Amino acid sequence: MNPCPSVAERNRRLPWFLTPVLFLTLLLAPIPLLAQTGTVSGRVTRADDGAALAGVSVTLRGTTQTAVTGTDGKYTLYRVPPGPQVLVFRWIGYQPVEASVTVVAGQVATADASLAAAPVSLGEIVVEGASRAPERVVEAPAAVSVIEPQVLENTAMTGQAPVALQAVPGVDVVQNGMNDFNVNARGFNSSLNRRVLVLQDGRDLSIAFLGAQEWNGLAGSLDEFSKIEVVRGPGSALYGANAFSGVIALSTPTAREVEGTKVSFSAGELSSFRGDFRHAGLLSQGRFGYKLTGGYTTSDTWTRSRTAFDGRDLQREYAVATDSAVPLAREVVALNGQSIDPNTGAAVGDRKKLQNWYGTLRLDWYLPRGHVASAEAGYSRVENEVFVTGIGRVQVPKAEKPYARVTYAAPRFNLMAWWNNRNSLDPQRSLASGAALNETSNVYHVEGQYNRDFLKDNRARVILGSSYRSIHVNTDGTLMRPEDDARSDHIVSAYGQLEYRLNPQVRLVSAARLDDGNLFKTQFSPKAAVVFSPSERHSVHVSWNKAFMTPNYSEWFLRVAAGAPASLAQLEAGLRANPQLGPLLAQVPNGTLFTNTSAVPVLALGNRDLTPEQTEGFELGYKGQLGKRVFVSVDLYASTLRNFVTDLLPGVNPTYGPWTAPAEVPQAGRAVLEQAVRTVLLSNPATALAGRGLTRLQDGSTAIVVSYTNAGRVIQRGIEVGLGYQLTNELRADASFTGFDFEVQEQAVGDQLLPNTPGKKGSIGLSYLGSKFDANATLRLVDGYSWSAGVFSGYVPSAQTVNASAGYRLNNYLRVSATATNVFDQKRFSLYGGAVVGRRLLAGVTGTF
C-alpha cells in the first residue's frame, strides 16, 4: 500500500531522470527560416458533373501545409516555397489526385483538380493516435477506428458526441438522461468511467476531482471536429495514467482549413433547440488565421425525480423498461425547479431545462516549412444535468469550464501547454443525501514531443516526449476533509517509442513511459508490437501492453454523507433492557452509546492508501481491404486486470475498523457488548450495512462508513470485428460485432466484480452519400447484462435500437437535415440507476458561406 505523502513530499522537485528529457524536445527543435514565397490557388470539382467539391484536403507534398476547399470548391495555399511543387488532393470517397505546379516568389500560381468518386482505400487513411505520429491506419500497431465525417455531420445537432461512437467495435456507450454518457472499451465499466482517456487536440477533457468526462461540457459542435480516432487497448506507454483501455482523440481544424462562415440551427422533441456559429478567416496574405465559434443548447430531459415517500419512484420509472424486480429507492432532493409534496413526497412542478453555452477563439500563425503556432481560449457552461456517481445521482445546477491552450507544431516536434478550469457556480446537489457539493479545480499541463526518422531509407523512427502536470482541487470542505482539501498535486512523465522496419513488410515497435506523482509510486508502462504488412492493403499486428489507472480524488480523499443519518435508538434501548448487557451501560448517558444514537451519520470516505489499478494485455489484430470494396478488421485480445479500486463498501478500509464500546463500559464487558451490537445489526437485512460499517472516526465519534480498497484479479478476453462493404460509389454497408468474456480470480469480501458490459453486441448500418442527398440508418443490438457500480445494482435489459439521419444540400451554401435516435422509441436504460431513455427526433438547417 502507498500512504499519502506529506505536503512537503508532494512539493518535491522533479525526479532527476525527467529533467533532461523535459528539455530535450526544446533543444532539438529547429527554428524555421523565413524565405520568399508564393501562393497557389485553384478549384476542385467532381469528375462526373463538374460540381464544386467542398471539404477537399489540398496538401503540399513533403510538408504539413494544408488547405481545404470551401463551398465553391476553391482553395488557397499561402507562403509556398518557390520552384516545382506537387499538390495532393484528397477527400474520403474520391480517388486521390496529384497536380504539379511551378511557384514563383511573390506571384500566384493556379492548380485545379477534378476528383472521381471511388471506394475508400485503407491506404489513404492516416491516423496518429496509436503512435502519436502520422501513419497509415493499416500499419498502426493497435486497434484503431476513425469516425467518418458524415457521421459527425449527422450527429452534430444532437450535441451528443458519444452517439457517434456507438457503432465502433469494442466500445461501450451507456447513457443517463440527455448528456450524461459513459464511454468505455473492453469491459469493466462503471458509473464514472475513467478507463478511456479522452483528448481534444491533446488536452485532457476529464474532470479533475472525478477523472471522468463531462460530455455536455465540450466547447464546440460535433461537426467542427476534423477527425475522431478511437484507439482500443492499453495505451499508458504513450499516454500515461488512465489510458487504461483506450484513447479517444478529437482533433479540430486550423482556421485556414475552415475559412468562411457557418451557421447551424436545429430543433425537435423534448423541447430541444441548438444553435452553432463559426467564422474563420486569414490575414496578412495567409500568415495569420483566426477562428471564432459559439453555441447554445437547451432541452428537456428524460431524468425524473425519485422523492416519493413510498420509495417506489424508481419502480414506476423502470416499469416500461424491465420485467425484473426493482428495489425500493428514495432520494431526498427533487430536480432543480421542482418541490416535494409534503403529503406524498412526490415531486411537483416543472424541471428546469438543461442549458449549455460555449464559445472559443483560436489564433494561428502559419510559419514557413509547415510550422504552425496556435493560441486558443474557450469557455463552456452547463446547467441542470444529472450524473450517476458512486454515491448516487448528483445534479449540477450550474458549472463553468474555461480553458486555454497554446501549441507550436512542426514536422519533427510539437510543444504544447494548456489549462483547464472547472468551477461550481452553484453547489452541486446529492439527490440521495441533500448535501451541497462544491468543486473548483485548475489543471496546468506542459508537454514536448520530438520525432525523427533515421538510418538508410528512413528505416527507423524515434519519438521522445515528456510532460509536467499540476493539479489544484478545492471543494470548500464539501467533498474532502479540510486537511485534505485545497490541495496541489503533480505528475511528471517521460516517454519514448522506437520503430524499426526490418524490411518493407515487417515493422518492430517498442515504447515505454515513466509516470511519477506525489500521490502514487512511479509507474512503468512498456509496450511492444510487431506489424506484418504483406501488401499496402493488409496487415497483422501482435502487441503486448501494460497500463495503469490512478484512483481519483474521490477515491483517495472523499468525505461526504452517503445517505440520511441512521437511528440506532431502538438498538440502544434493547441493549439497556437486556439483563446481562444493561448493567454495562450504567455509566453511559442515555442516547450516547453511539455518540448521537438517534442520528448516526452515514459517510462515504476515501482511502489514502489506494494504489493504481494495473492491466497487462496481449492483442492480435488484422486490418485488410479485400478487393476494392470490402474492408475488414478483426482484433482478439486477452488481458489481466489487478488491484481494482472497489465500490464504496463497509468494512474494507482498515482505517475504519469495527466499532468499539465507549470508555465508560467496563473493560471486562466491552468485547461482549461489541459482539452483541454486530450480531443484532447483521441479523436484520435492513441494518446489515450498519453492522459491517459501524466504526469510530479519528475524533472518536461513531459513524457508519463505506470506503474503498484495492482488491481483485480478473482475466478478460474478447473479439472485435468490423466489416464494411462499398456496394456502389455512393452506397455502403457496415457491420460490427463484439464478444466479451471474463473470469474473476480474486475479489474483496462483499464486493461484486462485474464488467458492467454485455457479453455480445453488434450493429448493422447502411449509408448513402451522393452529391446532394445523404442518408444513414443503423441498427444497434446489445445483450442484457448485470450492473453493479456504487449504490446501484441490478439487471440491464437487452436493447435493439435504430438511429437514422438524412440530409439534402439545396445548393453549395444550404443543407437541411434530420436525425432521430432510438427511432422506434424503445424505452430502455443502459446503466442501472440511470434514466429510461426514449426517442429524440430533430431537424435543422446549416448555412456555409
JSON list of N, CA, C and O in Angstrom, two decimals, residues 20-40:
[
{"chain": "A", "resi": 20, "resn": "PRO", "atom": "N", "xyz": [16.38, 16.19, -17.90]},
{"chain": "A", "resi": 20, "resn": "PRO", "atom": "CA", "xyz": [16.93, 16.34, -19.25]},
{"chain": "A", "resi": 20, "resn": "PRO", "atom": "C", "xyz": [15.93, 16.00, -20.33]},
{"chain": "A", "resi": 20, "resn": "PRO", "atom": "O", "xyz": [15.95, 16.63, -21.40]},
{"chain": "A", "resi": 21, "resn": "VAL", "atom": "N", "xyz": [15.06, 15.05, -20.08]},
{"chain": "A", "resi": 21, "resn": "VAL", "atom": "CA", "xyz": [14.10, 14.67, -21.11]},
{"chain": "A", "resi": 21, "resn": "VAL", "atom": "C", "xyz": [13.10, 15.78, -21.36]},
{"chain": "A", "resi": 21, "resn": "VAL", "atom": "O", "xyz": [12.69, 16.03, -22.48]},
{"chain": "A", "resi": 22, "resn": "LEU", "atom": "N", "xyz": [12.71, 16.48, -20.27]},
{"chain": "A", "resi": 22, "resn": "LEU", "atom": "CA", "xyz": [11.73, 17.54, -20.40]},
{"chain": "A", "resi": 22, "resn": "LEU", "atom": "C", "xyz": [12.19, 18.63, -21.34]},
{"chain": "A", "resi": 22, "resn": "LEU", "atom": "O", "xyz": [11.41, 19.22, -22.07]},
{"chain": "A", "resi": 23, "resn": "PHE", "atom": "N", "xyz": [13.52, 18.90, -21.34]},
{"chain": "A", "resi": 23, "resn": "PHE", "atom": "CA", "xyz": [14.03, 19.96, -22.19]},
{"chain": "A", "resi": 23, "resn": "PHE", "atom": "C", "xyz": [14.62, 19.46, -23.50]},
{"chain": "A", "resi": 23, "resn": "PHE", "atom": "O", "xyz": [15.04, 20.25, -24.34]},
{"chain": "A", "resi": 24, "resn": "LEU", "atom": "N", "xyz": [14.63, 18.13, -23.70]},
{"chain": "A", "resi": 24, "resn": "LEU", "atom": "CA", "xyz": [15.23, 17.59, -24.91]},
{"chain": "A", "resi": 24, "resn": "LEU", "atom": "C", "xyz": [14.54, 18.08, -26.16]},
{"chain": "A", "resi": 24, "resn": "LEU", "atom": "O", "xyz": [15.17, 18.49, -27.13]},
{"chain": "A", "resi": 25, "resn": "THR", "atom": "N", "xyz": [13.20, 18.08, -26.12]},
{"chain": "A", "resi": 25, "resn": "THR", "atom": "CA", "xyz": [12.48, 18.49, -27.31]},
{"chain": "A", "resi": 25, "resn": "THR", "atom": "C", "xyz": [12.71, 19.97, -27.63]},
{"chain": "A", "resi": 25, "resn": "THR", "atom": "O", "xyz": [12.72, 20.37, -28.79]},
{"chain": "A", "resi": 26, "resn": "LEU", "atom": "N", "xyz": [12.88, 20.77, -26.59]},
{"chain": "A", "resi": 26, "resn": "LEU", "atom": "CA", "xyz": [13.15, 22.19, -26.82]},
{"chain": "A", "resi": 26, "resn": "LEU", "atom": "C", "xyz": [14.51, 22.40, -27.46]},
{"chain": "A", "resi": 26, "resn": "LEU", "atom": "O", "xyz": [14.67, 23.22, -28.37]},
{"chain": "A", "resi": 27, "resn": "LEU", "atom": "N", "xyz": [15.50, 21.64, -26.99]},
{"chain": "A", "resi": 27, "resn": "LEU", "atom": "CA", "xyz": [16.85, 21.81, -27.51]},
{"chain": "A", "resi": 27, "resn": "LEU", "atom": "C", "xyz": [16.97, 21.32, -28.95]},
{"chain": "A", "resi": 27, "resn": "LEU", "atom": "O", "xyz": [17.76, 21.86, -29.74]},
{"chain": "A", "resi": 28, "resn": "LEU", "atom": "N", "xyz": [16.20, 20.31, -29.28]},
{"chain": "A", "resi": 28, "resn": "LEU", "atom": "CA", "xyz": [16.28, 19.74, -30.63]},
{"chain": "A", "resi": 28, "resn": "LEU", "atom": "C", "xyz": [15.39, 20.46, -31.62]},
{"chain": "A", "resi": 28, "resn": "LEU", "atom": "O", "xyz": [15.44, 20.17, -32.81]},
{"chain": "A", "resi": 29, "resn": "ALA", "atom": "N", "xyz": [14.55, 21.34, -31.14]},
{"chain": "A", "resi": 29, "resn": "ALA", "atom": "CA", "xyz": [13.57, 21.97, -32.03]},
{"chain": "A", "resi": 29, "resn": "ALA", "atom": "C", "xyz": [14.26, 22.93, -33.00]},
{"chain": "A", "resi": 29, "resn": "ALA", "atom": "O", "xyz": [14.88, 23.90, -32.59]},
{"chain": "A", "resi": 30, "resn": "PRO", "atom": "N", "xyz": [14.16, 22.69, -34.30]},
{"chain": "A", "resi": 30, "resn": "PRO", "atom": "CA", "xyz": [14.74, 23.60, -35.27]},
{"chain": "A", "resi": 30, "resn": "PRO", "atom": "C", "xyz": [13.92, 24.88, -35.39]},
{"chain": "A", "resi": 30, "resn": "PRO", "atom": "O", "xyz": [12.71, 24.87, -35.20]},
{"chain": "A", "resi": 31, "resn": "ILE", "atom": "N", "xyz": [14.56, 25.97, -35.67]},
{"chain": "A", "resi": 31, "resn": "ILE", "atom": "CA", "xyz": [13.89, 27.24, -35.84]},
{"chain": "A", "resi": 31, "resn": "ILE", "atom": "C", "xyz": [13.64, 27.46, -37.33]},
{"chain": "A", "resi": 31, "resn": "ILE", "atom": "O", "xyz": [14.55, 27.41, -38.15]},
{"chain": "A", "resi": 32, "resn": "PRO", "atom": "N", "xyz": [12.38, 27.67, -37.73]},
{"chain": "A", "resi": 32, "resn": "PRO", "atom": "CA", "xyz": [12.08, 27.84, -39.14]},
{"chain": "A", "resi": 32, "resn": "PRO", "atom": "C", "xyz": [12.71, 29.12, -39.68]},
{"chain": "A", "resi": 32, "resn": "PRO", "atom": "O", "xyz": [12.76, 30.14, -39.01]},
{"chain": "A", "resi": 33, "resn": "LEU", "atom": "N", "xyz": [13.19, 29.04, -40.92]},
{"chain": "A", "resi": 33, "resn": "LEU", "atom": "CA", "xyz": [13.82, 30.17, -41.57]},
{"chain": "A", "resi": 33, "resn": "LEU", "atom": "C", "xyz": [12.83, 30.86, -42.48]},
{"chain": "A", "resi": 33, "resn": "LEU", "atom": "O", "xyz": [12.04, 30.23, -43.17]},
{"chain": "A", "resi": 34, "resn": "LEU", "atom": "N", "xyz": [12.81, 32.16, -42.46]},
{"chain": "A", "resi": 34, "resn": "LEU", "atom": "CA", "xyz": [11.94, 32.92, -43.33]},
{"chain": "A", "resi": 34, "resn": "LEU", "atom": "C", "xyz": [12.49, 32.90, -44.75]},
{"chain": "A", "resi": 34, "resn": "LEU", "atom": "O", "xyz": [13.68, 32.85, -44.99]},
{"chain": "A", "resi": 35, "resn": "ALA", "atom": "N", "xyz": [11.60, 32.92, -45.72]},
{"chain": "A", "resi": 35, "resn": "ALA", "atom": "CA", "xyz": [12.04, 32.87, -47.12]},
{"chain": "A", "resi": 35, "resn": "ALA", "atom": "C", "xyz": [11.00, 33.56, -47.98]},
{"chain": "A", "resi": 35, "resn": "ALA", "atom": "O", "xyz": [9.85, 33.73, -47.59]},
{"chain": "A", "resi": 36, "resn": "GLN", "atom": "N", "xyz": [11.38, 33.95, -49.19]},
{"chain": "A", "resi": 36, "resn": "GLN", "atom": "CA", "xyz": [10.46, 34.49, -50.18]},
{"chain": "A", "resi": 36, "resn": "GLN", "atom": "C", "xyz": [9.55, 33.37, -50.65]},
{"chain": "A", "resi": 36, "resn": "GLN", "atom": "O", "xyz": [10.00, 32.27, -50.95]},
{"chain": "A", "resi": 37, "resn": "THR", "atom": "N", "xyz": [8.26, 33.65, -50.70]},
{"chain": "A", "resi": 37, "resn": "THR", "atom": "CA", "xyz": [7.31, 32.59, -51.03]},
{"chain": "A", "resi": 37, "resn": "THR", "atom": "C", "xyz": [6.30, 33.08, -52.05]},
{"chain": "A", "resi": 37, "resn": "THR", "atom": "O", "xyz": [6.19, 34.28, -52.34]},
{"chain": "A", "resi": 38, "resn": "GLY", "atom": "N", "xyz": [5.52, 32.11, -52.56]},
{"chain": "A", "resi": 38, "resn": "GLY", "atom": "CA", "xyz": [4.44, 32.43, -53.48]},
{"chain": "A", "resi": 38, "resn": "GLY", "atom": "C", "xyz": [3.13, 31.86, -53.00]},
{"chain": "A", "resi": 38, "resn": "GLY", "atom": "O", "xyz": [3.03, 31.36, -51.88]},
{"chain": "A", "resi": 39, "resn": "THR", "atom": "N", "xyz": [2.12, 31.92, -53.84]},
{"chain": "A", "resi": 39, "resn": "THR", "atom": "CA", "xyz": [0.78, 31.47, -53.49]},
{"chain": "A", "resi": 39, "resn": "THR", "atom": "C", "xyz": [0.25, 30.53, -54.57]},
{"chain": "A", "resi": 39, "resn": "THR", "atom": "O", "xyz": [0.53, 30.72, -55.76]},
{"chain": "A", "resi": 40, "resn": "VAL", "atom": "N", "xyz": [-0.51, 29.53, -54.15]},
{"chain": "A", "resi": 40, "resn": "VAL", "atom": "CA", "xyz": [-1.16, 28.60, -55.09]},
{"chain": "A", "resi": 40, "resn": "VAL", "atom": "C", "xyz": [-2.65, 28.59, -54.78]},
{"chain": "A", "resi": 40, "resn": "VAL", "atom": "O", "xyz": [-3.04, 28.45, -53.62]}
]
